[in-house]
Short mmCIF file of C-alpha atoms (C1' of nucleotides) in Angstrom, two decimals:
data_model
loop_
_atom_site.label_atom_id
_atom_site.label_comp_id
_atom_site.label_asym_id
_atom_site.label_seq_id
_atom_site.Cartn_x
_atom_site.Cartn_y
_atom_site.Cartn_z
CA MET A 7 81.53 28.58 132.11
CA ALA A 8 83.87 31.21 130.35
CA GLY A 9 85.60 32.27 132.62
CA LEU A 10 87.09 29.63 133.83
CA ARG A 11 91.00 29.30 131.27
CA GLU A 12 90.82 32.74 133.26
CA ARG A 13 90.13 31.59 136.54
CA VAL A 14 93.29 29.28 136.55
CA ARG A 15 94.94 31.61 134.04
CA ALA A 16 94.73 33.97 138.15
CA GLU A 17 96.09 31.82 140.74
CA LEU A 18 99.34 30.28 138.95
CA THR A 19 100.22 34.16 137.84
CA ALA A 20 98.57 34.63 142.09
CA GLU A 21 101.14 31.63 142.95
CA ILE A 22 103.93 32.92 140.47
CA LYS A 23 103.80 35.87 142.60
CA ALA A 24 103.97 34.68 145.71
CA LEU A 25 106.51 31.81 144.65
CA ALA A 26 108.42 35.38 143.74
CA ARG A 27 107.49 36.80 146.83
CA ARG A 28 108.86 33.78 149.78
CA GLN A 29 112.08 33.51 146.87
CA MET A 30 112.50 37.30 147.68
CA ALA A 31 112.53 36.61 150.94
CA THR A 32 115.12 34.25 151.20
CA GLU A 33 117.90 35.03 148.37
CA GLY A 34 116.82 39.16 147.95
CA ALA A 35 115.21 40.65 145.04
CA THR A 36 117.93 40.82 142.94
CA SER A 37 118.71 37.94 143.00
CA LEU A 38 115.19 36.49 141.65
CA SER A 39 115.38 33.81 139.50
CA LEU A 40 112.23 32.76 137.17
CA ARG A 41 113.84 29.44 136.02
CA ALA A 42 114.38 29.31 140.38
CA ILE A 43 110.34 29.92 140.44
CA ALA A 44 109.54 27.55 137.51
CA ARG A 45 111.32 24.70 139.44
CA ASP A 46 109.34 25.48 142.94
CA LEU A 47 106.08 25.29 140.16
CA GLY A 48 107.64 22.14 139.22
CA MET A 49 106.76 23.67 135.60
CA VAL A 50 109.06 24.20 133.41
CA SER A 51 111.09 27.55 132.82
CA SER A 52 110.21 28.30 129.85
CA ALA A 53 106.09 28.49 131.07
CA VAL A 54 106.34 31.11 133.18
CA TYR A 55 106.28 33.42 129.84
CA ARG A 56 102.85 32.24 129.81
CA TYR A 57 102.42 34.59 133.28
CA PHE A 58 105.58 37.36 132.33
CA PRO A 59 106.68 38.24 129.47
CA SER A 60 110.36 38.87 131.50
CA ARG A 61 111.62 39.17 134.83
CA ASP A 62 111.23 42.86 134.76
CA ASP A 63 108.04 42.51 134.57
CA LEU A 64 106.82 40.89 136.89
CA LEU A 65 109.23 42.75 139.75
CA THR A 66 106.87 45.55 138.89
CA ALA A 67 104.51 43.40 139.48
CA LEU A 68 105.78 42.86 143.39
CA ILE A 69 107.07 46.48 143.64
CA ILE A 70 103.22 47.77 142.50
CA ASP A 71 102.10 45.45 144.60
CA SER A 72 104.04 46.59 147.59
CA TYR A 73 102.98 50.27 147.16
CA ASN A 74 99.41 49.32 147.44
CA GLU A 75 98.75 47.31 150.46
CA LEU A 76 101.56 49.59 152.33
CA GLY A 77 99.03 52.11 150.87
CA GLU A 78 96.16 50.36 151.59
CA ALA A 79 97.08 49.23 155.40
CA ALA A 80 97.76 53.56 156.01
CA GLU A 81 94.45 53.56 153.89
CA ARG A 82 92.14 51.15 156.80
CA ALA A 83 94.59 52.11 159.34
CA ASP A 84 93.28 56.14 159.00
CA ALA A 85 89.50 54.90 159.05
CA VAL A 86 88.95 54.95 161.98
CA GLY A 87 89.00 57.47 165.15
CA ASP A 88 88.14 61.18 165.28
CA ARG A 89 89.73 63.08 162.35
CA ASP A 90 90.92 66.33 164.78
CA ASP A 91 93.33 62.91 166.95
CA LEU A 92 96.12 64.37 164.50
CA ARG A 93 98.75 62.41 166.30
CA GLY A 94 95.97 58.74 166.71
CA ARG A 95 95.60 59.15 164.04
CA TRP A 96 99.55 59.80 162.50
CA ARG A 97 100.51 56.71 165.10
CA ARG A 98 97.59 54.79 163.98
CA VAL A 99 99.61 55.28 160.77
CA SER A 100 103.10 54.88 160.88
CA ASP A 101 102.29 52.40 163.42
CA ALA A 102 101.05 50.62 160.46
CA ALA A 103 103.42 50.88 157.84
CA PHE A 104 106.23 48.96 160.76
CA THR A 105 103.85 46.06 161.12
CA TRP A 106 104.27 46.02 157.11
CA ALA A 107 107.36 45.97 157.23
CA LYS A 108 108.54 43.77 160.14
CA ALA A 109 105.70 41.93 158.36
CA ASN A 110 106.65 41.84 154.98
CA PRO A 111 110.90 42.80 154.71
CA SER A 112 111.40 41.42 151.09
CA GLU A 113 108.64 44.24 149.47
CA TYR A 114 109.47 46.53 152.38
CA SER A 115 113.20 46.27 150.79
CA LEU A 116 112.27 46.20 147.50
CA ILE A 117 110.21 49.58 147.42
CA PHE A 118 112.22 51.75 150.37
CA GLY A 119 115.61 49.82 149.93
CA THR A 120 117.95 50.42 147.65
CA PRO A 121 117.87 50.60 143.25
CA ILE A 122 117.61 47.34 141.73
CA PRO A 123 120.55 48.34 139.50
CA GLY A 124 119.20 47.62 135.57
CA TYR A 125 115.85 47.70 136.93
CA ALA A 126 113.73 51.39 135.52
CA ALA A 127 110.41 51.39 137.63
CA PRO A 128 107.63 51.90 134.87
CA ASN A 129 104.95 54.35 135.30
CA ASP A 130 102.48 51.72 136.43
CA THR A 131 104.32 52.12 139.65
CA ILE A 132 103.18 55.69 140.71
CA GLY A 133 99.99 55.33 141.56
CA PRO A 134 100.16 52.94 144.31
CA ALA A 135 103.59 54.69 145.09
CA THR A 136 101.44 57.72 146.30
CA ARG A 137 99.69 55.42 147.28
CA PHE A 138 100.81 56.47 151.00
CA THR A 139 101.86 59.40 150.04
CA VAL A 140 98.16 60.85 149.72
CA VAL A 141 97.58 59.28 153.58
CA LEU A 142 100.36 61.31 155.26
CA ILE A 143 99.35 64.64 153.07
CA GLY A 144 95.61 64.42 154.21
CA LEU A 145 97.15 64.89 157.46
CA LEU A 146 99.35 67.22 157.24
CA ALA A 147 96.66 69.27 154.88
CA HIS A 148 93.54 68.44 158.59
CA ALA A 149 96.67 70.12 160.48
CA ALA A 150 97.47 73.12 158.25
CA HIS A 151 93.45 74.17 159.09
CA LEU A 152 93.13 73.53 162.15
CA ARG A 153 95.92 76.00 162.57
CA MET A 154 98.73 73.03 164.39
CA ARG A 155 102.09 75.02 163.57
CA PRO A 156 105.39 72.49 163.25
CA ALA A 157 107.84 72.13 165.65
CA VAL A 158 110.33 73.25 163.77
CA ILE A 159 109.91 76.04 161.23
CA VAL A 160 112.22 75.83 158.77
CA GLU A 161 111.29 77.61 155.72
CA PRO A 162 111.45 76.62 151.66
CA GLY A 163 114.12 78.17 149.21
CA PRO A 164 113.21 79.21 146.16
CA SER A 165 112.95 75.71 143.87
CA VAL A 166 111.20 73.95 146.84
CA GLN A 167 108.39 76.00 146.93
CA VAL A 168 108.01 75.90 142.78
CA ASP A 169 107.79 72.30 143.79
CA LEU A 170 105.76 72.57 146.56
CA GLN A 171 103.54 74.90 145.22
CA ARG A 172 103.60 71.88 141.78
CA ILE A 173 101.90 68.85 144.58
CA ARG A 174 99.65 71.39 145.75
CA ASP A 175 98.46 72.36 142.50
CA THR A 176 98.04 68.38 140.98
CA LEU A 177 96.51 67.15 144.77
CA GLY A 178 95.00 70.38 144.71
CA VAL A 179 94.74 70.74 148.74
CA ASP A 180 96.04 73.92 151.15
CA ILE A 181 98.97 73.07 152.96
CA ASP A 182 101.62 75.60 153.62
CA ASP A 183 104.92 75.16 153.30
CA VAL A 184 105.61 75.11 156.87
CA THR A 185 103.22 72.61 157.83
CA PHE A 186 104.42 71.03 153.86
CA LEU A 187 108.60 70.50 154.42
CA ALA A 188 107.97 69.23 158.67
CA GLY A 189 105.92 66.70 157.14
CA MET A 190 108.05 65.73 154.84
CA GLN A 191 110.98 65.95 157.39
CA ILE A 192 108.79 62.90 159.24
CA TRP A 193 107.54 61.12 156.42
CA MET A 194 111.09 60.26 155.46
CA GLY A 195 112.67 60.40 160.06
CA LEU A 196 109.22 57.60 159.39
CA PHE A 197 110.51 56.07 156.74
CA GLY A 198 113.90 56.34 158.07
CA SER A 199 114.18 54.65 161.51
CA ILE A 200 111.92 52.16 159.55
CA SER A 201 114.82 50.73 156.96
CA PHE A 202 117.49 51.39 159.77
CA ILE A 203 115.49 48.80 162.04
CA LEU A 204 114.98 46.54 159.72
CA PHE A 205 118.70 46.56 157.30
CA GLY A 206 119.96 46.48 160.74
CA GLN A 207 121.16 49.24 161.99
CA VAL A 208 120.75 49.76 165.45
CA ASN A 209 122.05 46.10 165.88
CA ASN A 210 124.04 45.88 169.07
CA VAL A 211 122.29 49.29 169.95
CA ILE A 212 117.99 49.12 170.62
CA THR A 213 117.05 46.15 172.01
CA ASP A 214 113.62 46.20 171.64
CA VAL A 215 113.22 47.96 168.20
CA ASP A 216 109.14 47.89 169.05
CA GLU A 217 109.33 50.02 172.45
CA PHE A 218 112.52 51.89 169.74
CA PHE A 219 109.82 52.53 167.15
CA ALA A 220 106.82 53.77 169.43
CA VAL A 221 109.26 57.09 170.80
CA THR A 222 110.39 57.64 167.29
CA ALA A 223 106.99 57.40 165.73
CA GLU A 224 105.79 59.78 168.60
CA ALA A 225 108.73 62.10 168.28
CA LEU A 226 108.38 62.18 164.69
CA GLY A 227 104.06 63.05 165.11
CA ARG A 228 104.92 65.84 166.93
CA GLN A 229 107.20 68.02 165.52
CA VAL A 230 103.54 68.55 163.08
CA PHE A 231 100.07 67.45 165.21
CA ASP A 232 100.62 69.12 168.62
CA VAL A 233 98.63 71.32 169.69
CA THR A 234 98.06 74.39 167.66
CA GLY A 235 98.99 77.68 167.52
CA THR A 236 102.59 77.15 170.32
CA SER A 237 103.24 73.72 170.55
CA ARG A 238 105.93 74.57 172.82
CA ALA A 239 103.32 75.07 175.29
CA GLY A 240 102.42 71.98 174.54
CA ALA A 241 106.42 70.76 175.37
CA ASP A 242 106.29 72.42 178.73
CA VAL A 243 103.49 70.86 180.69
CA GLU A 244 105.45 67.26 179.20
CA ARG A 245 107.79 68.73 179.80
CA ALA A 246 107.66 69.35 184.00
CA MET B 7 164.71 47.08 149.76
CA ALA B 8 162.53 44.66 151.94
CA GLY B 9 159.95 46.42 151.55
CA LEU B 10 158.97 45.60 147.18
CA ARG B 11 157.02 42.84 146.81
CA GLU B 12 154.76 43.58 150.21
CA ARG B 13 154.10 47.51 148.07
CA VAL B 14 153.85 45.82 144.92
CA ARG B 15 151.29 43.50 146.52
CA ALA B 16 150.11 46.74 148.83
CA GLU B 17 149.37 48.68 145.33
CA LEU B 18 147.33 45.59 143.86
CA THR B 19 145.30 44.98 146.37
CA ALA B 20 144.25 48.82 146.12
CA GLU B 21 143.48 48.16 143.03
CA ILE B 22 141.51 45.21 143.14
CA LYS B 23 139.66 47.55 145.37
CA ALA B 24 139.12 50.72 143.41
CA LEU B 25 137.53 48.29 140.43
CA ALA B 26 135.54 46.82 143.00
CA ARG B 27 133.77 50.23 143.87
CA ARG B 28 133.66 50.87 140.18
CA GLN B 29 131.70 47.70 138.88
CA MET B 30 129.95 48.50 142.19
CA ALA B 31 128.80 51.62 140.82
CA THR B 32 127.66 49.54 137.05
CA GLU B 33 126.35 46.62 138.98
CA GLY B 34 125.47 46.54 142.09
CA ALA B 35 126.59 45.44 144.84
CA THR B 36 124.80 41.74 144.98
CA SER B 37 126.58 41.07 141.33
CA LEU B 38 130.05 41.72 142.07
CA SER B 39 131.91 39.62 140.77
CA LEU B 40 135.92 38.11 141.91
CA ARG B 41 135.92 36.96 137.80
CA ALA B 42 134.88 40.95 136.60
CA ILE B 43 137.16 42.27 139.09
CA ALA B 44 139.94 39.67 137.45
CA ARG B 45 139.68 40.77 133.90
CA ASP B 46 139.14 44.38 134.15
CA LEU B 47 142.76 43.60 135.53
CA GLY B 48 144.15 41.79 132.91
CA MET B 49 144.22 38.38 135.02
CA VAL B 50 143.38 35.51 135.88
CA SER B 51 140.21 34.84 138.18
CA SER B 52 142.06 32.56 140.97
CA ALA B 53 145.05 34.96 140.45
CA VAL B 54 142.47 37.70 142.66
CA TYR B 55 142.09 35.21 145.67
CA ARG B 56 145.85 35.58 146.53
CA TYR B 57 144.17 39.33 147.27
CA PHE B 58 140.86 38.39 148.96
CA PRO B 59 140.29 35.04 150.33
CA SER B 60 137.30 34.74 149.13
CA ARG B 61 134.51 37.08 146.99
CA ASP B 62 132.96 38.39 151.46
CA ASP B 63 136.07 39.33 152.33
CA LEU B 64 136.41 41.90 149.80
CA LEU B 65 133.36 43.56 150.49
CA THR B 66 134.02 43.20 153.57
CA ALA B 67 137.13 45.02 153.37
CA LEU B 68 135.07 47.41 150.50
CA ILE B 69 132.53 48.40 153.77
CA ILE B 70 135.23 49.14 155.94
CA ASP B 71 136.82 51.60 153.80
CA SER B 72 133.51 52.93 153.13
CA TYR B 73 132.86 53.43 156.59
CA ASN B 74 136.09 54.96 157.82
CA GLU B 75 135.56 57.43 154.40
CA LEU B 76 132.86 58.08 155.91
CA GLY B 77 133.34 58.56 159.78
CA GLU B 78 137.16 60.39 158.34
CA ALA B 79 134.16 63.11 156.41
CA ALA B 80 132.34 63.72 159.42
CA GLU B 81 135.44 63.91 161.63
CA ARG B 82 137.23 66.39 159.41
CA ALA B 83 134.53 68.56 158.94
CA ASP B 84 133.02 68.77 162.59
CA ALA B 85 137.63 69.24 163.42
CA VAL B 86 136.48 73.59 162.16
CA GLY B 87 134.66 76.31 163.67
CA ASP B 88 134.39 76.97 167.26
CA ARG B 89 132.82 74.10 169.71
CA ASP B 90 129.97 76.10 171.13
CA ASP B 91 128.36 76.62 167.51
CA LEU B 92 126.23 73.08 167.25
CA ARG B 93 124.25 74.48 164.44
CA GLY B 94 127.56 75.14 162.91
CA ARG B 95 129.15 71.53 163.58
CA TRP B 96 125.59 70.09 162.71
CA ARG B 97 124.88 71.20 159.12
CA ARG B 98 129.21 70.64 158.66
CA VAL B 99 129.30 66.79 160.04
CA SER B 100 125.34 66.53 157.84
CA ASP B 101 126.92 67.78 154.44
CA ALA B 102 129.66 65.79 154.53
CA ALA B 103 127.52 63.16 155.55
CA PHE B 104 125.60 63.96 152.53
CA THR B 105 128.38 65.07 149.58
CA TRP B 106 130.47 62.15 150.21
CA ALA B 107 126.66 59.74 149.58
CA LYS B 108 126.50 61.90 145.93
CA ALA B 109 130.12 61.27 145.23
CA ASN B 110 129.94 57.37 146.09
CA PRO B 111 126.27 56.13 146.32
CA SER B 112 127.57 52.43 145.73
CA GLU B 113 129.73 52.66 149.22
CA TYR B 114 126.71 54.20 150.46
CA SER B 115 124.69 51.67 149.16
CA LEU B 116 126.72 49.15 150.45
CA ILE B 117 126.20 50.55 153.58
CA PHE B 118 122.69 52.44 154.44
CA GLY B 119 121.06 50.20 151.38
CA THR B 120 119.76 46.49 151.54
CA PRO B 121 121.73 44.14 153.18
CA ILE B 122 123.79 41.61 150.87
CA PRO B 123 121.68 37.81 150.88
CA GLY B 124 123.73 35.69 152.56
CA TYR B 125 126.43 38.16 153.66
CA ALA B 126 126.71 39.11 158.07
CA ALA B 127 129.26 41.55 158.01
CA PRO B 128 132.23 40.04 160.44
CA ASN B 129 133.26 42.23 163.65
CA ASP B 130 136.11 43.66 161.95
CA THR B 131 132.91 46.37 160.54
CA ILE B 132 131.84 46.99 163.99
CA GLY B 133 134.25 49.86 164.60
CA PRO B 134 134.92 52.14 161.72
CA ALA B 135 131.13 51.40 161.34
CA THR B 136 130.79 53.81 164.75
CA ARG B 137 132.85 55.85 163.86
CA PHE B 138 130.28 58.54 162.47
CA THR B 139 128.28 58.40 165.36
CA VAL B 140 130.54 59.21 167.57
CA VAL B 141 130.83 62.17 166.32
CA LEU B 142 127.13 62.49 166.00
CA ILE B 143 127.05 61.89 170.04
CA GLY B 144 129.90 64.31 170.77
CA LEU B 145 127.85 67.06 169.47
CA LEU B 146 125.10 65.50 171.37
CA ALA B 147 126.89 66.02 174.75
CA HIS B 148 128.91 68.80 173.73
CA ALA B 149 124.38 70.38 174.05
CA ALA B 150 123.84 68.22 177.19
CA HIS B 151 126.63 70.77 178.79
CA LEU B 152 125.49 73.96 176.90
CA ARG B 153 122.17 72.64 179.06
CA MET B 154 120.14 72.73 175.23
CA ARG B 155 116.44 70.61 175.31
CA PRO B 156 115.11 68.88 171.75
CA ALA B 157 112.05 71.06 171.01
CA VAL B 158 109.90 67.84 170.85
CA ILE B 159 110.82 65.56 174.03
CA VAL B 160 110.32 62.65 174.19
CA GLU B 161 110.77 60.42 176.84
CA PRO B 162 112.19 56.62 176.17
CA GLY B 163 110.31 52.97 177.61
CA PRO B 164 112.68 51.41 180.25
CA SER B 165 113.85 48.66 177.30
CA VAL B 166 115.07 52.06 175.49
CA GLN B 167 116.30 53.10 178.66
CA VAL B 168 118.30 50.44 179.69
CA ASP B 169 120.18 50.43 176.07
CA LEU B 170 121.03 54.40 176.58
CA GLN B 171 122.14 53.25 179.72
CA ARG B 172 124.58 50.68 177.99
CA ILE B 173 125.86 53.41 175.65
CA ARG B 174 126.98 55.72 177.93
CA ASP B 175 128.87 53.40 180.07
CA THR B 176 130.37 51.66 177.24
CA LEU B 177 131.47 55.57 175.67
CA GLY B 178 131.20 57.15 178.62
CA VAL B 179 129.26 59.72 177.98
CA ASP B 180 127.61 62.69 179.85
CA ILE B 181 123.83 62.86 177.61
CA ASP B 182 120.57 63.07 179.37
CA ASP B 183 118.17 60.18 177.71
CA VAL B 184 115.61 63.45 175.55
CA THR B 185 119.30 64.94 174.12
CA PHE B 186 120.25 60.91 173.42
CA LEU B 187 117.15 59.83 172.32
CA ALA B 188 116.05 63.22 170.13
CA GLY B 189 120.17 62.59 168.64
CA MET B 190 119.18 59.25 167.25
CA GLN B 191 115.88 60.79 165.69
CA ILE B 192 117.22 63.42 163.56
CA TRP B 193 120.24 60.64 162.66
CA MET B 194 117.77 58.67 161.65
CA GLY B 195 116.32 62.10 160.09
CA LEU B 196 119.99 62.31 158.29
CA PHE B 197 120.78 59.16 157.16
CA GLY B 198 116.96 58.76 156.12
CA SER B 199 116.21 62.02 153.66
CA ILE B 200 119.99 61.00 151.70
CA SER B 201 118.54 57.36 150.95
CA PHE B 202 115.47 59.22 149.91
CA ILE B 203 117.23 61.79 147.68
CA LEU B 204 119.73 58.70 146.64
CA PHE B 205 117.23 56.52 146.18
CA GLY B 206 114.33 58.46 144.05
CA GLN B 207 112.52 58.12 146.35
CA VAL B 208 111.07 61.71 145.53
CA ASN B 209 112.55 62.21 142.07
CA ASN B 210 109.19 63.70 139.99
CA VAL B 211 108.66 65.58 143.79
CA ILE B 212 112.34 67.37 144.46
CA THR B 213 114.06 69.21 141.77
CA ASP B 214 117.13 70.67 143.39
CA VAL B 215 117.63 68.17 145.80
CA ASP B 216 120.95 69.71 147.24
CA GLU B 217 118.11 73.32 148.01
CA PHE B 218 116.26 70.66 149.29
CA PHE B 219 118.75 68.76 151.72
CA ALA B 220 120.02 72.28 153.14
CA VAL B 221 116.58 72.26 153.79
CA THR B 222 116.16 69.47 155.84
CA ALA B 223 119.49 69.15 157.43
CA GLU B 224 118.66 72.73 158.95
CA ALA B 225 115.45 71.70 160.65
CA LEU B 226 117.03 68.17 161.66
CA GLY B 227 120.28 70.62 163.62
CA ARG B 228 117.11 73.46 165.09
CA GLN B 229 115.72 70.19 166.68
CA VAL B 230 118.36 69.38 169.24
CA PHE B 231 121.03 72.16 168.72
CA ASP B 232 118.92 74.96 168.86
CA VAL B 233 119.40 78.19 171.62
CA THR B 234 119.31 77.60 175.54
CA GLY B 235 116.37 76.34 177.54
CA THR B 236 113.63 78.17 175.64
CA SER B 237 114.84 76.80 171.90
CA ARG B 238 110.72 77.55 171.17
CA ALA B 239 111.74 81.50 171.74
CA GLY B 240 113.81 81.17 168.50
CA ALA B 241 111.49 80.06 165.98
CA ASP B 242 109.34 82.34 167.55
CA VAL B 243 111.34 84.71 165.96
CA GLU B 244 112.28 82.99 162.74
CA ARG B 245 108.81 82.66 162.19
CA ALA B 246 107.86 86.55 162.90
"C1'" DT C 6 73.94 19.08 120.20
"C1'" DG C 7 77.76 18.49 117.27
"C1'" DT C 8 82.23 19.11 114.19
"C1'" DA C 9 85.92 22.51 112.31
"C1'" DC C 10 89.03 25.36 114.35
"C1'" DA C 11 91.52 28.62 117.40
"C1'" DT C 12 93.33 30.07 121.54
"C1'" DC C 13 96.31 29.12 124.80
"C1'" DA C 14 98.76 26.53 128.93
"C1'" DG C 15 102.33 23.58 128.96
"C1'" DT C 16 107.31 21.20 127.50
"C1'" DG C 17 112.06 20.27 126.41
"C1'" DA C 18 115.51 20.87 124.33
"C1'" DA C 19 118.47 25.01 122.85
"C1'" DC C 20 121.70 29.34 122.99
"C1'" DG C 21 125.95 32.47 125.45
"C1'" DC C 22 126.43 33.86 129.30
"C1'" DG C 23 128.18 34.14 133.69
"C1'" DC C 24 129.87 33.08 138.62
"C1'" DG C 25 132.72 31.40 143.12
"C1'" DT C 26 136.10 28.33 143.86
"C1'" DT C 27 139.92 24.92 143.62
"C1'" DC C 28 144.07 22.61 141.84
"C1'" DA C 29 148.34 21.38 140.54
"C1'" DC C 30 151.98 23.74 137.76
"C1'" DT C 31 155.38 27.93 136.88
"C1'" DG C 32 158.58 30.65 136.97
"C1'" DA C 33 160.24 35.49 139.10
"C1'" DT C 34 161.76 37.04 143.71
"C1'" DG C 35 163.24 37.17 148.09
"C1'" DT C 36 166.20 35.25 152.26
"C1'" DA C 37 169.98 32.35 154.80
"C1'" DC C 38 174.05 31.07 155.02
"C1'" DT D 11 179.18 38.25 147.25
"C1'" DG D 12 177.23 34.06 145.34
"C1'" DT D 13 175.20 29.84 145.85
"C1'" DA D 14 170.92 27.05 147.38
"C1'" DC D 15 166.63 26.91 148.85
"C1'" DA D 16 161.96 28.66 149.86
"C1'" DT D 17 158.80 32.12 149.10
"C1'" DC D 18 154.53 33.85 146.37
"C1'" DA D 19 151.61 35.51 142.24
"C1'" DG D 20 150.36 34.93 138.37
"C1'" DT D 21 148.58 30.65 134.93
"C1'" DG D 22 144.85 27.99 133.36
"C1'" DA D 23 142.20 23.94 133.26
"C1'" DA D 24 138.31 22.47 135.44
"C1'" DC D 25 133.93 21.68 138.05
"C1'" DG D 26 129.76 22.36 139.22
"C1'" DC D 27 126.41 25.42 139.44
"C1'" DG D 28 123.43 29.35 137.58
"C1'" DC D 29 120.68 32.70 135.31
"C1'" DG D 30 117.01 34.34 131.11
"C1'" DT D 31 114.78 34.29 127.30
"C1'" DT D 32 113.35 31.76 122.32
"C1'" DC D 33 111.38 28.61 119.81
"C1'" DA D 34 108.99 25.04 117.37
"C1'" DC D 35 106.08 21.22 119.63
"C1'" DT D 36 101.95 18.77 121.51
"C1'" DG D 37 97.99 18.47 123.65
"C1'" DA D 38 94.67 20.13 126.17
"C1'" DT D 39 90.14 23.87 126.71
"C1'" DG D 40 86.66 26.99 124.91
"C1'" DT D 41 84.58 29.25 120.63
"C1'" DA D 42 81.67 29.37 115.44
"C1'" DC D 43 78.77 27.61 113.23
#
DNA sequence: TGTACATCAGTGAACGCGCGTTCACTGATGTAC
DNA sequence: TGTACATCAGTGAACGCGCGTTCACTGATGTAC
């Protein structure tokens, strides 16, 4: 059996990452320490270097895992349900993000919190980092295809127009500027609200954060994925 | 002159905080070190303890200062202009927040980034922390008074209703649930977008972050502070 | 199938550095009579 | 106004702890003939 050593190696690598995550949960990502992990592992500190050549490489692995988990959760959430039910899809995807973040607050902080000083993410992280975004862009493309119009219409300036065109070209999607911009708004609104909840900004203000998140996500979804054409009509009905 | 010693003391206290801020800018808040500050100051490390009884007390002072600076910037920005021009007021206030955050990224991270593990903010921080929010609530109250309606109408669930009522009672303001919720959305959207920009989430995506922020803030403002009654009409004009 | 060699995991010691906090102390600045 | 005492800022040494990374090494696991 050729793979024995390899299998043990893979297991230990996974265990190191698991311990690192547990350590992040209590100490924070900045004070993630190879020595402490080795201690937990019952190994001598230098042994960890067989698995990760430096602390930053371990961090990178954790960041990639986190992006992948979040992205995969979003993909799974969007794999079910009627393709045309965009508000439903948005609700499932945003819920998946919130659920993952609540379950993995340190991993969430690692990718959406304050950048770790002295650490520069290598290029390997870019792919996993875009995974969630790709799901969202799928929703936007479908909304554009259904000729939905955001509740608030804003036009980008010249520089942002160029940026949006570049993304269109890169990903080969067909999303008009207005929808694209509105999509970025709810993207930032989604993670803004998750950060506010997780980082304690609504402590002493909001009691039931789950209920609060639900209404927030609903409001965000309605900004882009409301009825076709005059979404205001739908809002008026709701209001009456 | 009785105040000589006191004056020197105040100056040194200020200088310690200034050095601490400079240190945060390069090392991050988590690795803020009293010893390094003492070194920069040309003093022995134990001398700093005459001014701040512990590292956490220094952190607290920095947090309070940061909240106060942000709050004051918002208050100043909202002190000018027509009271009824809510979109203008929002633009000035949100710009003030962004400008302050760009100029003081580490201070911004300190209050809106990942919480520092092991540090619990004492009650002294609550007052300054609400300063910005109070400005925003002023806008919301005025919007409600002018009978503006948010572009997207969502109703809070029972628990959030109670929370909102508590805030109304505490602050003595008259803002309906729907406006209040929409206000919280743009509050989270504002700082969500600032965090995305400052924490590098839109790197390689957005080139001109100032232009991007401007359109973001505009979109947020239009969600709450559009024309009275049927704000959709205004959007339709814009769209045509 | 059995032996010789190469690969690799983990050890243990060391380098050089950092930190927060305490404590007894000197000497200067302020205060009360 | 001048002296005696109290207050306070800053010193220097120490305690006890942490960290990332390197390096020569032992001994076990895998590989080639």
